[in-house]
JSON list of C-alpha atoms in Angstrom, two decimals:
[
{"chain": "A", "resi": 1, "resn": "UNK", "atom": "CA", "xyz": [94.47, -119.86, -3.42]},
{"chain": "A", "resi": 2, "resn": "UNK", "atom": "CA", "xyz": [95.45, -116.90, -4.75]},
{"chain": "A", "resi": 3, "resn": "UNK", "atom": "CA", "xyz": [96.53, -114.36, -2.55]},
{"chain": "A", "resi": 4, "resn": "UNK", "atom": "CA", "xyz": [95.13, -111.76, -0.58]},
{"chain": "A", "resi": 5, "resn": "UNK", "atom": "CA", "xyz": [97.77, -109.20, -2.55]},
{"chain": "A", "resi": 6, "resn": "UNK", "atom": "CA", "xyz": [96.70, -110.65, -5.90]},
{"chain": "A", "resi": 7, "resn": "UNK", "atom": "CA", "xyz": [92.88, -110.23, -5.15]},
{"chain": "A", "resi": 8, "resn": "UNK", "atom": "CA", "xyz": [93.30, -106.42, -4.23]},
{"chain": "A", "resi": 9, "resn": "UNK", "atom": "CA", "xyz": [95.34, -105.78, -7.65]},
{"chain": "A", "resi": 10, "resn": "UNK", "atom": "CA", "xyz": [92.57, -107.34, -9.75]},
{"chain": "A", "resi": 11, "resn": "UNK", "atom": "CA", "xyz": [90.04, -105.43, -7.71]},
{"chain": "A", "resi": 12, "resn": "UNK", "atom": "CA", "xyz": [91.90, -102.38, -8.80]},
{"chain": "A", "resi": 13, "resn": "UNK", "atom": "CA", "xyz": [92.40, -102.36, -12.12]},
{"chain": "A", "resi": 14, "resn": "UNK", "atom": "CA", "xyz": [89.01, -104.03, -12.42]},
{"chain": "A", "resi": 15, "resn": "UNK", "atom": "CA", "xyz": [87.32, -100.56, -11.13]},
{"chain": "A", "resi": 16, "resn": "UNK", "atom": "CA", "xyz": [90.06, -98.54, -13.21]},
{"chain": "A", "resi": 17, "resn": "UNK", "atom": "CA", "xyz": [88.59, -100.87, -16.93]},
{"chain": "A", "resi": 18, "resn": "UNK", "atom": "CA", "xyz": [85.45, -100.09, -15.83]},
{"chain": "A", "resi": 19, "resn": "UNK", "atom": "CA", "xyz": [85.31, -95.81, -14.89]},
{"chain": "A", "resi": 20, "resn": "UNK", "atom": "CA", "xyz": [86.72, -95.37, -18.27]},
{"chain": "A", "resi": 21, "resn": "UNK", "atom": "CA", "xyz": [86.84, -96.59, -21.63]},
{"chain": "A", "resi": 22, "resn": "UNK", "atom": "CA", "xyz": [89.91, -95.19, -22.29]},
{"chain": "A", "resi": 23, "resn": "UNK", "atom": "CA", "xyz": [92.81, -96.33, -22.21]},
{"chain": "A", "resi": 24, "resn": "UNK", "atom": "CA", "xyz": [96.15, -96.68, -23.55]},
{"chain": "A", "resi": 25, "resn": "UNK", "atom": "CA", "xyz": [99.27, -99.48, -23.14]},
{"chain": "A", "resi": 26, "resn": "UNK", "atom": "CA", "xyz": [102.60, -99.24, -23.68]},
{"chain": "A", "resi": 27, "resn": "UNK", "atom": "CA", "xyz": [106.10, -101.06, -22.77]},
{"chain": "A", "resi": 28, "resn": "UNK", "atom": "CA", "xyz": [107.80, -98.81, -19.58]},
{"chain": "A", "resi": 29, "resn": "UNK", "atom": "CA", "xyz": [110.84, -100.31, -20.48]},
{"chain": "A", "resi": 30, "resn": "UNK", "atom": "CA", "xyz": [114.08, -97.59, -20.85]},
{"chain": "A", "resi": 31, "resn": "UNK", "atom": "CA", "xyz": [112.77, -95.15, -18.56]},
{"chain": "A", "resi": 32, "resn": "UNK", "atom": "CA", "xyz": [113.36, -94.27, -14.63]},
{"chain": "A", "resi": 33, "resn": "UNK", "atom": "CA", "xyz": [111.66, -94.09, -12.48]},
{"chain": "A", "resi": 34, "resn": "UNK", "atom": "CA", "xyz": [112.19, -90.55, -12.68]},
{"chain": "A", "resi": 35, "resn": "UNK", "atom": "CA", "xyz": [111.14, -90.76, -15.79]},
{"chain": "A", "resi": 36, "resn": "UNK", "atom": "CA", "xyz": [107.70, -91.93, -15.18]},
{"chain": "A", "resi": 37, "resn": "UNK", "atom": "CA", "xyz": [107.14, -89.94, -12.01]},
{"chain": "A", "resi": 38, "resn": "UNK", "atom": "CA", "xyz": [107.29, -86.57, -14.77]},
{"chain": "A", "resi": 39, "resn": "UNK", "atom": "CA", "xyz": [105.01, -88.83, -16.92]},
{"chain": "A", "resi": 40, "resn": "UNK", "atom": "CA", "xyz": [102.61, -89.44, -14.08]},
{"chain": "A", "resi": 41, "resn": "UNK", "atom": "CA", "xyz": [102.11, -85.82, -13.68]},
{"chain": "A", "resi": 42, "resn": "UNK", "atom": "CA", "xyz": [101.69, -85.07, -16.84]},
{"chain": "A", "resi": 43, "resn": "UNK", "atom": "CA", "xyz": [99.50, -87.26, -17.27]},
{"chain": "A", "resi": 44, "resn": "UNK", "atom": "CA", "xyz": [97.83, -86.32, -13.81]},
{"chain": "A", "resi": 45, "resn": "UNK", "atom": "CA", "xyz": [97.80, -82.69, -15.43]},
{"chain": "A", "resi": 46, "resn": "UNK", "atom": "CA", "xyz": [95.71, -83.70, -18.73]},
{"chain": "A", "resi": 47, "resn": "UNK", "atom": "CA", "xyz": [92.87, -86.13, -16.21]},
{"chain": "A", "resi": 48, "resn": "UNK", "atom": "CA", "xyz": [94.69, -89.53, -16.83]},
{"chain": "A", "resi": 49, "resn": "UNK", "atom": "CA", "xyz": [96.51, -91.74, -14.88]},
{"chain": "A", "resi": 50, "resn": "UNK", "atom": "CA", "xyz": [99.37, -94.50, -15.63]},
{"chain": "A", "resi": 51, "resn": "UNK", "atom": "CA", "xyz": [99.35, -97.69, -13.60]},
{"chain": "A", "resi": 52, "resn": "UNK", "atom": "CA", "xyz": [101.52, -100.65, -14.22]},
{"chain": "A", "resi": 53, "resn": "UNK", "atom": "CA", "xyz": [100.26, -104.25, -14.19]},
{"chain": "A", "resi": 54, "resn": "UNK", "atom": "CA", "xyz": [100.93, -107.24, -14.26]},
{"chain": "A", "resi": 55, "resn": "UNK", "atom": "CA", "xyz": [99.76, -109.15, -17.76]},
{"chain": "A", "resi": 56, "resn": "UNK", "atom": "CA", "xyz": [97.77, -111.92, -15.89]},
{"chain": "A", "resi": 57, "resn": "UNK", "atom": "CA", "xyz": [95.71, -110.06, -12.82]},
{"chain": "A", "resi": 58, "resn": "UNK", "atom": "CA", "xyz": [95.42, -107.33, -15.48]},
{"chain": "A", "resi": 59, "resn": "UNK", "atom": "CA", "xyz": [93.57, -110.31, -18.41]},
{"chain": "A", "resi": 60, "resn": "UNK", "atom": "CA", "xyz": [91.92, -111.50, -14.84]},
{"chain": "A", "resi": 61, "resn": "UNK", "atom": "CA", "xyz": [90.28, -107.89, -14.35]},
{"chain": "A", "resi": 62, "resn": "UNK", "atom": "CA", "xyz": [89.88, -107.61, -18.17]},
{"chain": "A", "resi": 63, "resn": "UNK", "atom": "CA", "xyz": [87.57, -110.97, -18.09]},
{"chain": "A", "resi": 64, "resn": "UNK", "atom": "CA", "xyz": [85.53, -109.57, -14.86]},
{"chain": "A", "resi": 65, "resn": "UNK", "atom": "CA", "xyz": [85.61, -106.14, -16.37]},
{"chain": "A", "resi": 66, "resn": "UNK", "atom": "CA", "xyz": [84.21, -107.11, -19.66]},
{"chain": "A", "resi": 67, "resn": "UNK", "atom": "CA", "xyz": [86.45, -105.68, -21.31]},
{"chain": "A", "resi": 68, "resn": "UNK", "atom": "CA", "xyz": [87.62, -107.78, -24.77]},
{"chain": "A", "resi": 69, "resn": "UNK", "atom": "CA", "xyz": [90.40, -107.66, -26.77]},
{"chain": "A", "resi": 70, "resn": "UNK", "atom": "CA", "xyz": [93.37, -106.77, -25.40]},
{"chain": "A", "resi": 71, "resn": "UNK", "atom": "CA", "xyz": [94.90, -110.09, -24.77]},
{"chain": "A", "resi": 72, "resn": "UNK", "atom": "CA", "xyz": [97.74, -109.04, -27.16]},
{"chain": "A", "resi": 73, "resn": "UNK", "atom": "CA", "xyz": [98.27, -105.74, -25.85]},
{"chain": "A", "resi": 74, "resn": "UNK", "atom": "CA", "xyz": [99.29, -107.09, -22.69]},
{"chain": "A", "resi": 75, "resn": "UNK", "atom": "CA", "xyz": [102.75, -108.94, -23.36]},
{"chain": "A", "resi": 76, "resn": "UNK", "atom": "CA", "xyz": [105.41, -108.13, -21.57]},
{"chain": "A", "resi": 77, "resn": "UNK", "atom": "CA", "xyz": [106.51, -105.11, -19.27]},
{"chain": "A", "resi": 78, "resn": "UNK", "atom": "CA", "xyz": [103.02, -103.07, -19.23]},
{"chain": "A", "resi": 79, "resn": "UNK", "atom": "CA", "xyz": [101.66, -100.20, -17.66]},
{"chain": "A", "resi": 80, "resn": "UNK", "atom": "CA", "xyz": [98.42, -98.89, -18.10]},
{"chain": "A", "resi": 81, "resn": "UNK", "atom": "CA", "xyz": [97.26, -94.96, -19.15]},
{"chain": "A", "resi": 82, "resn": "UNK", "atom": "CA", "xyz": [93.36, -94.34, -18.19]},
{"chain": "A", "resi": 83, "resn": "UNK", "atom": "CA", "xyz": [92.00, -91.62, -19.63]},
{"chain": "A", "resi": 84, "resn": "UNK", "atom": "CA", "xyz": [89.55, -89.69, -17.90]},
{"chain": "A", "resi": 85, "resn": "UNK", "atom": "CA", "xyz": [89.21, -86.46, -19.80]},
{"chain": "A", "resi": 86, "resn": "UNK", "atom": "CA", "xyz": [90.08, -85.59, -23.48]},
{"chain": "A", "resi": 87, "resn": "UNK", "atom": "CA", "xyz": [91.86, -89.05, -25.23]},
{"chain": "A", "resi": 88, "resn": "UNK", "atom": "CA", "xyz": [93.07, -86.61, -28.05]},
{"chain": "A", "resi": 89, "resn": "UNK", "atom": "CA", "xyz": [94.52, -84.88, -25.17]},
{"chain": "A", "resi": 90, "resn": "UNK", "atom": "CA", "xyz": [95.67, -87.59, -22.93]},
{"chain": "A", "resi": 91, "resn": "UNK", "atom": "CA", "xyz": [97.54, -89.99, -26.61]},
{"chain": "A", "resi": 92, "resn": "UNK", "atom": "CA", "xyz": [99.28, -86.02, -26.94]},
{"chain": "A", "resi": 93, "resn": "UNK", "atom": "CA", "xyz": [101.01, -85.63, -23.38]},
{"chain": "A", "resi": 94, "resn": "UNK", "atom": "CA", "xyz": [102.35, -88.78, -24.65]},
{"chain": "A", "resi": 95, "resn": "UNK", "atom": "CA", "xyz": [103.74, -88.39, -27.84]},
{"chain": "A", "resi": 96, "resn": "UNK", "atom": "CA", "xyz": [104.99, -85.31, -26.80]},
{"chain": "A", "resi": 97, "resn": "UNK", "atom": "CA", "xyz": [107.06, -86.98, -23.89]},
{"chain": "A", "resi": 98, "resn": "UNK", "atom": "CA", "xyz": [108.45, -89.85, -26.12]},
{"chain": "A", "resi": 99, "resn": "UNK", "atom": "CA", "xyz": [109.26, -86.82, -28.54]},
{"chain": "A", "resi": 100, "resn": "UNK", "atom": "CA", "xyz": [111.33, -84.79, -25.16]},
{"chain": "A", "resi": 101, "resn": "UNK", "atom": "CA", "xyz": [112.66, -88.64, -23.75]},
{"chain": "A", "resi": 102, "resn": "UNK", "atom": "CA", "xyz": [114.11, -89.37, -26.89]},
{"chain": "A", "resi": 103, "resn": "UNK", "atom": "CA", "xyz": [113.86, -93.21, -25.83]},
{"chain": "A", "resi": 104, "resn": "UNK", "atom": "CA", "xyz": [110.68, -93.71, -26.04]},
{"chain": "A", "resi": 105, "resn": "UNK", "atom": "CA", "xyz": [108.01, -96.03, -24.40]},
{"chain": "A", "resi": 106, "resn": "UNK", "atom": "CA", "xyz": [106.99, -99.06, -27.12]},
{"chain": "A", "resi": 107, "resn": "UNK", "atom": "CA", "xyz": [103.87, -97.71, -27.60]},
{"chain": "A", "resi": 108, "resn": "UNK", "atom": "CA", "xyz": [101.44, -101.07, -28.24]},
{"chain": "A", "resi": 109, "resn": "UNK", "atom": "CA", "xyz": [98.03, -99.49, -27.93]},
{"chain": "A", "resi": 110, "resn": "UNK", "atom": "CA", "xyz": [94.83, -99.05, -27.09]},
{"chain": "A", "resi": 111, "resn": "UNK", "atom": "CA", "xyz": [91.24, -99.13, -26.75]},
{"chain": "A", "resi": 112, "resn": "UNK", "atom": "CA", "xyz": [88.59, -95.97, -27.78]},
{"chain": "A", "resi": 113, "resn": "UNK", "atom": "CA", "xyz": [85.23, -96.91, -26.59]},
{"chain": "A", "resi": 114, "resn": "UNK", "atom": "CA", "xyz": [84.84, -99.87, -28.58]},
{"chain": "A", "resi": 115, "resn": "UNK", "atom": "CA", "xyz": [88.23, -99.52, -31.01]},
{"chain": "A", "resi": 116, "resn": "UNK", "atom": "CA", "xyz": [91.06, -101.29, -30.40]},
{"chain": "A", "resi": 117, "resn": "UNK", "atom": "CA", "xyz": [93.90, -99.30, -31.57]},
{"chain": "A", "resi": 118, "resn": "UNK", "atom": "CA", "xyz": [97.29, -99.73, -32.47]},
{"chain": "A", "resi": 119, "resn": "UNK", "atom": "CA", "xyz": [100.32, -97.72, -32.06]},
{"chain": "A", "resi": 120, "resn": "UNK", "atom": "CA", "xyz": [100.14, -95.95, -35.56]},
{"chain": "A", "resi": 121, "resn": "UNK", "atom": "CA", "xyz": [96.49, -95.26, -35.28]},
{"chain": "A", "resi": 122, "resn": "UNK", "atom": "CA", "xyz": [97.34, -93.52, -31.97]},
{"chain": "A", "resi": 123, "resn": "UNK", "atom": "CA", "xyz": [100.23, -91.02, -33.22]},
{"chain": "A", "resi": 124, "resn": "UNK", "atom": "CA", "xyz": [97.69, -89.92, -36.14]},
{"chain": "A", "resi": 125, "resn": "UNK", "atom": "CA", "xyz": [95.18, -88.99, -32.70]},
{"chain": "A", "resi": 126, "resn": "UNK", "atom": "CA", "xyz": [97.99, -87.13, -31.40]},
{"chain": "A", "resi": 127, "resn": "UNK", "atom": "CA", "xyz": [97.81, -85.37, -33.79]},
{"chain": "A", "resi": 128, "resn": "UNK", "atom": "CA", "xyz": [93.89, -84.54, -34.24]},
{"chain": "A", "resi": 129, "resn": "UNK", "atom": "CA", "xyz": [93.40, -80.97, -32.64]},
{"chain": "A", "resi": 130, "resn": "UNK", "atom": "CA", "xyz": [92.16, -80.83, -29.59]},
{"chain": "A", "resi": 131, "resn": "UNK", "atom": "CA", "xyz": [88.59, -80.64, -28.57]},
{"chain": "A", "resi": 132, "resn": "UNK", "atom": "CA", "xyz": [88.84, -77.02, -27.47]},
{"chain": "A", "resi": 133, "resn": "UNK", "atom": "CA", "xyz": [90.27, -76.03, -30.68]},
{"chain": "A", "resi": 134, "resn": "UNK", "atom": "CA", "xyz": [87.46, -78.09, -32.46]},
{"chain": "A", "resi": 135, "resn": "UNK", "atom": "CA", "xyz": [84.80, -76.34, -30.46]},
{"chain": "A", "resi": 136, "resn": "UNK", "atom": "CA", "xyz": [86.61, -72.55, -31.70]},
{"chain": "A", "resi": 137, "resn": "UNK", "atom": "CA", "xyz": [86.47, -73.90, -35.13]},
{"chain": "A", "resi": 138, "resn": "UNK", "atom": "CA", "xyz": [82.70, -74.93, -35.00]},
{"chain": "A", "resi": 139, "resn": "UNK", "atom": "CA", "xyz": [81.88, -71.68, -34.01]},
{"chain": "A", "resi": 140, "resn": "UNK", "atom": "CA", "xyz": [83.74, -69.93, -36.49]},
{"chain": "A", "resi": 141, "resn": "UNK", "atom": "CA", "xyz": [81.96, -72.30, -38.85]},
{"chain": "A", "resi": 142, "resn": "UNK", "atom": "CA", "xyz": [78.07, -71.37, -36.75]},
{"chain": "A", "resi": 143, "resn": "UNK", "atom": "CA", "xyz": [79.50, -67.58, -37.33]},
{"chain": "A", "resi": 144, "resn": "UNK", "atom": "CA", "xyz": [80.86, -66.82, -40.16]},
{"chain": "A", "resi": 145, "resn": "UNK", "atom": "CA", "xyz": [77.25, -67.34, -41.74]},
{"chain": "A", "resi": 146, "resn": "UNK", "atom": "CA", "xyz": [75.42, -65.60, -39.26]},
{"chain": "A", "resi": 147, "resn": "UNK", "atom": "CA", "xyz": [78.19, -62.60, -39.58]},
{"chain": "A", "resi": 148, "resn": "UNK", "atom": "CA", "xyz": [77.47, -62.27, -43.72]},
{"chain": "A", "resi": 149, "resn": "UNK", "atom": "CA", "xyz": [74.06, -61.92, -42.88]},
{"chain": "A", "resi": 150, "resn": "UNK", "atom": "CA", "xyz": [74.30, -59.68, -40.46]},
{"chain": "A", "resi": 151, "resn": "UNK", "atom": "CA", "xyz": [76.66, -57.10, -43.22]},
{"chain": "A", "resi": 152, "resn": "UNK", "atom": "CA", "xyz": [74.22, -58.14, -45.33]},
{"chain": "A", "resi": 153, "resn": "UNK", "atom": "CA", "xyz": [70.90, -57.02, -43.39]},
{"chain": "A", "resi": 154, "resn": "UNK", "atom": "CA", "xyz": [73.46, -53.59, -42.06]},
{"chain": "A", "resi": 155, "resn": "UNK", "atom": "CA", "xyz": [73.62, -52.36, -45.91]},
{"chain": "A", "resi": 156, "resn": "UNK", "atom": "CA", "xyz": [70.44, -50.73, -46.33]},
{"chain": "A", "resi": 157, "resn": "UNK", "atom": "CA", "xyz": [70.63, -49.15, -43.13]},
{"chain": "A", "resi": 158, "resn": "UNK", "atom": "CA", "xyz": [74.32, -47.89, -42.92]},
{"chain": "A", "resi": 159, "resn": "UNK", "atom": "CA", "xyz": [72.99, -46.37, -46.92]},
{"chain": "A", "resi": 160, "resn": "UNK", "atom": "CA", "xyz": [69.82, -44.99, -45.77]},
{"chain": "A", "resi": 161, "resn": "UNK", "atom": "CA", "xyz": [72.02, -42.98, -42.48]},
{"chain": "A", "resi": 162, "resn": "UNK", "atom": "CA", "xyz": [74.62, -41.74, -44.89]},
{"chain": "A", "resi": 163, "resn": "UNK", "atom": "CA", "xyz": [71.86, -40.16, -47.32]},
{"chain": "A", "resi": 164, "resn": "UNK", "atom": "CA", "xyz": [70.08, -38.96, -44.45]},
{"chain": "A", "resi": 165, "resn": "UNK", "atom": "CA", "xyz": [73.14, -36.93, -43.93]},
{"chain": "A", "resi": 166, "resn": "UNK", "atom": "CA", "xyz": [74.40, -35.94, -46.85]},
{"chain": "A", "resi": 167, "resn": "UNK", "atom": "CA", "xyz": [70.35, -34.38, -47.03]},
{"chain": "A", "resi": 168, "resn": "UNK", "atom": "CA", "xyz": [71.07, -32.26, -43.46]},
{"chain": "A", "resi": 169, "resn": "UNK", "atom": "CA", "xyz": [74.58, -31.23, -44.91]},
{"chain": "A", "resi": 170, "resn": "UNK", "atom": "CA", "xyz": [72.15, -30.18, -48.51]},
{"chain": "A", "resi": 171, "resn": "UNK", "atom": "CA", "xyz": [69.46, -27.84, -45.84]},
{"chain": "A", "resi": 172, "resn": "UNK", "atom": "CA", "xyz": [72.67, -26.61, -43.64]},
{"chain": "A", "resi": 173, "resn": "UNK", "atom": "CA", "xyz": [74.26, -25.29, -46.36]},
{"chain": "A", "resi": 174, "resn": "UNK", "atom": "CA", "xyz": [71.74, -24.22, -48.38]},
{"chain": "A", "resi": 175, "resn": "UNK", "atom": "CA", "xyz": [70.31, -22.04, -45.13]}
]
């Protein structure tokens, strides 16, 4: 008979897995409590949460949540980062933390929507521009032809204004 605390833990993990389609897995060995707390605070700013889980309970929860393919990521001490916002921003937060502390937790991989990610994929994801940067680039690409069109359309009007100004100067100097 399963203990009530384990049943509740499975329920929480299941709810967390259902709440988002993006999560990252890593081995947290080598990190102090203060460093894990620091990482949790950074992830909270990036709209993500970190939870240390027992692998057996996480496997049961994954089955309950209909999440497939993560069993190989649940080996050894495991922490799961649940991403509720921009997945790239969360991946960058984790990578920045790893670079700063220089004693990296071992990234195992993750799940992005329906795709499984390896540790290498997560590193590549962290190098992508953020959502805001991509939107800015898109606006720039859209605005560039419009700016050119406005410049071309303003050319004849500007030329007409210059010609009318010269005619006015000639009439004023002739009078």
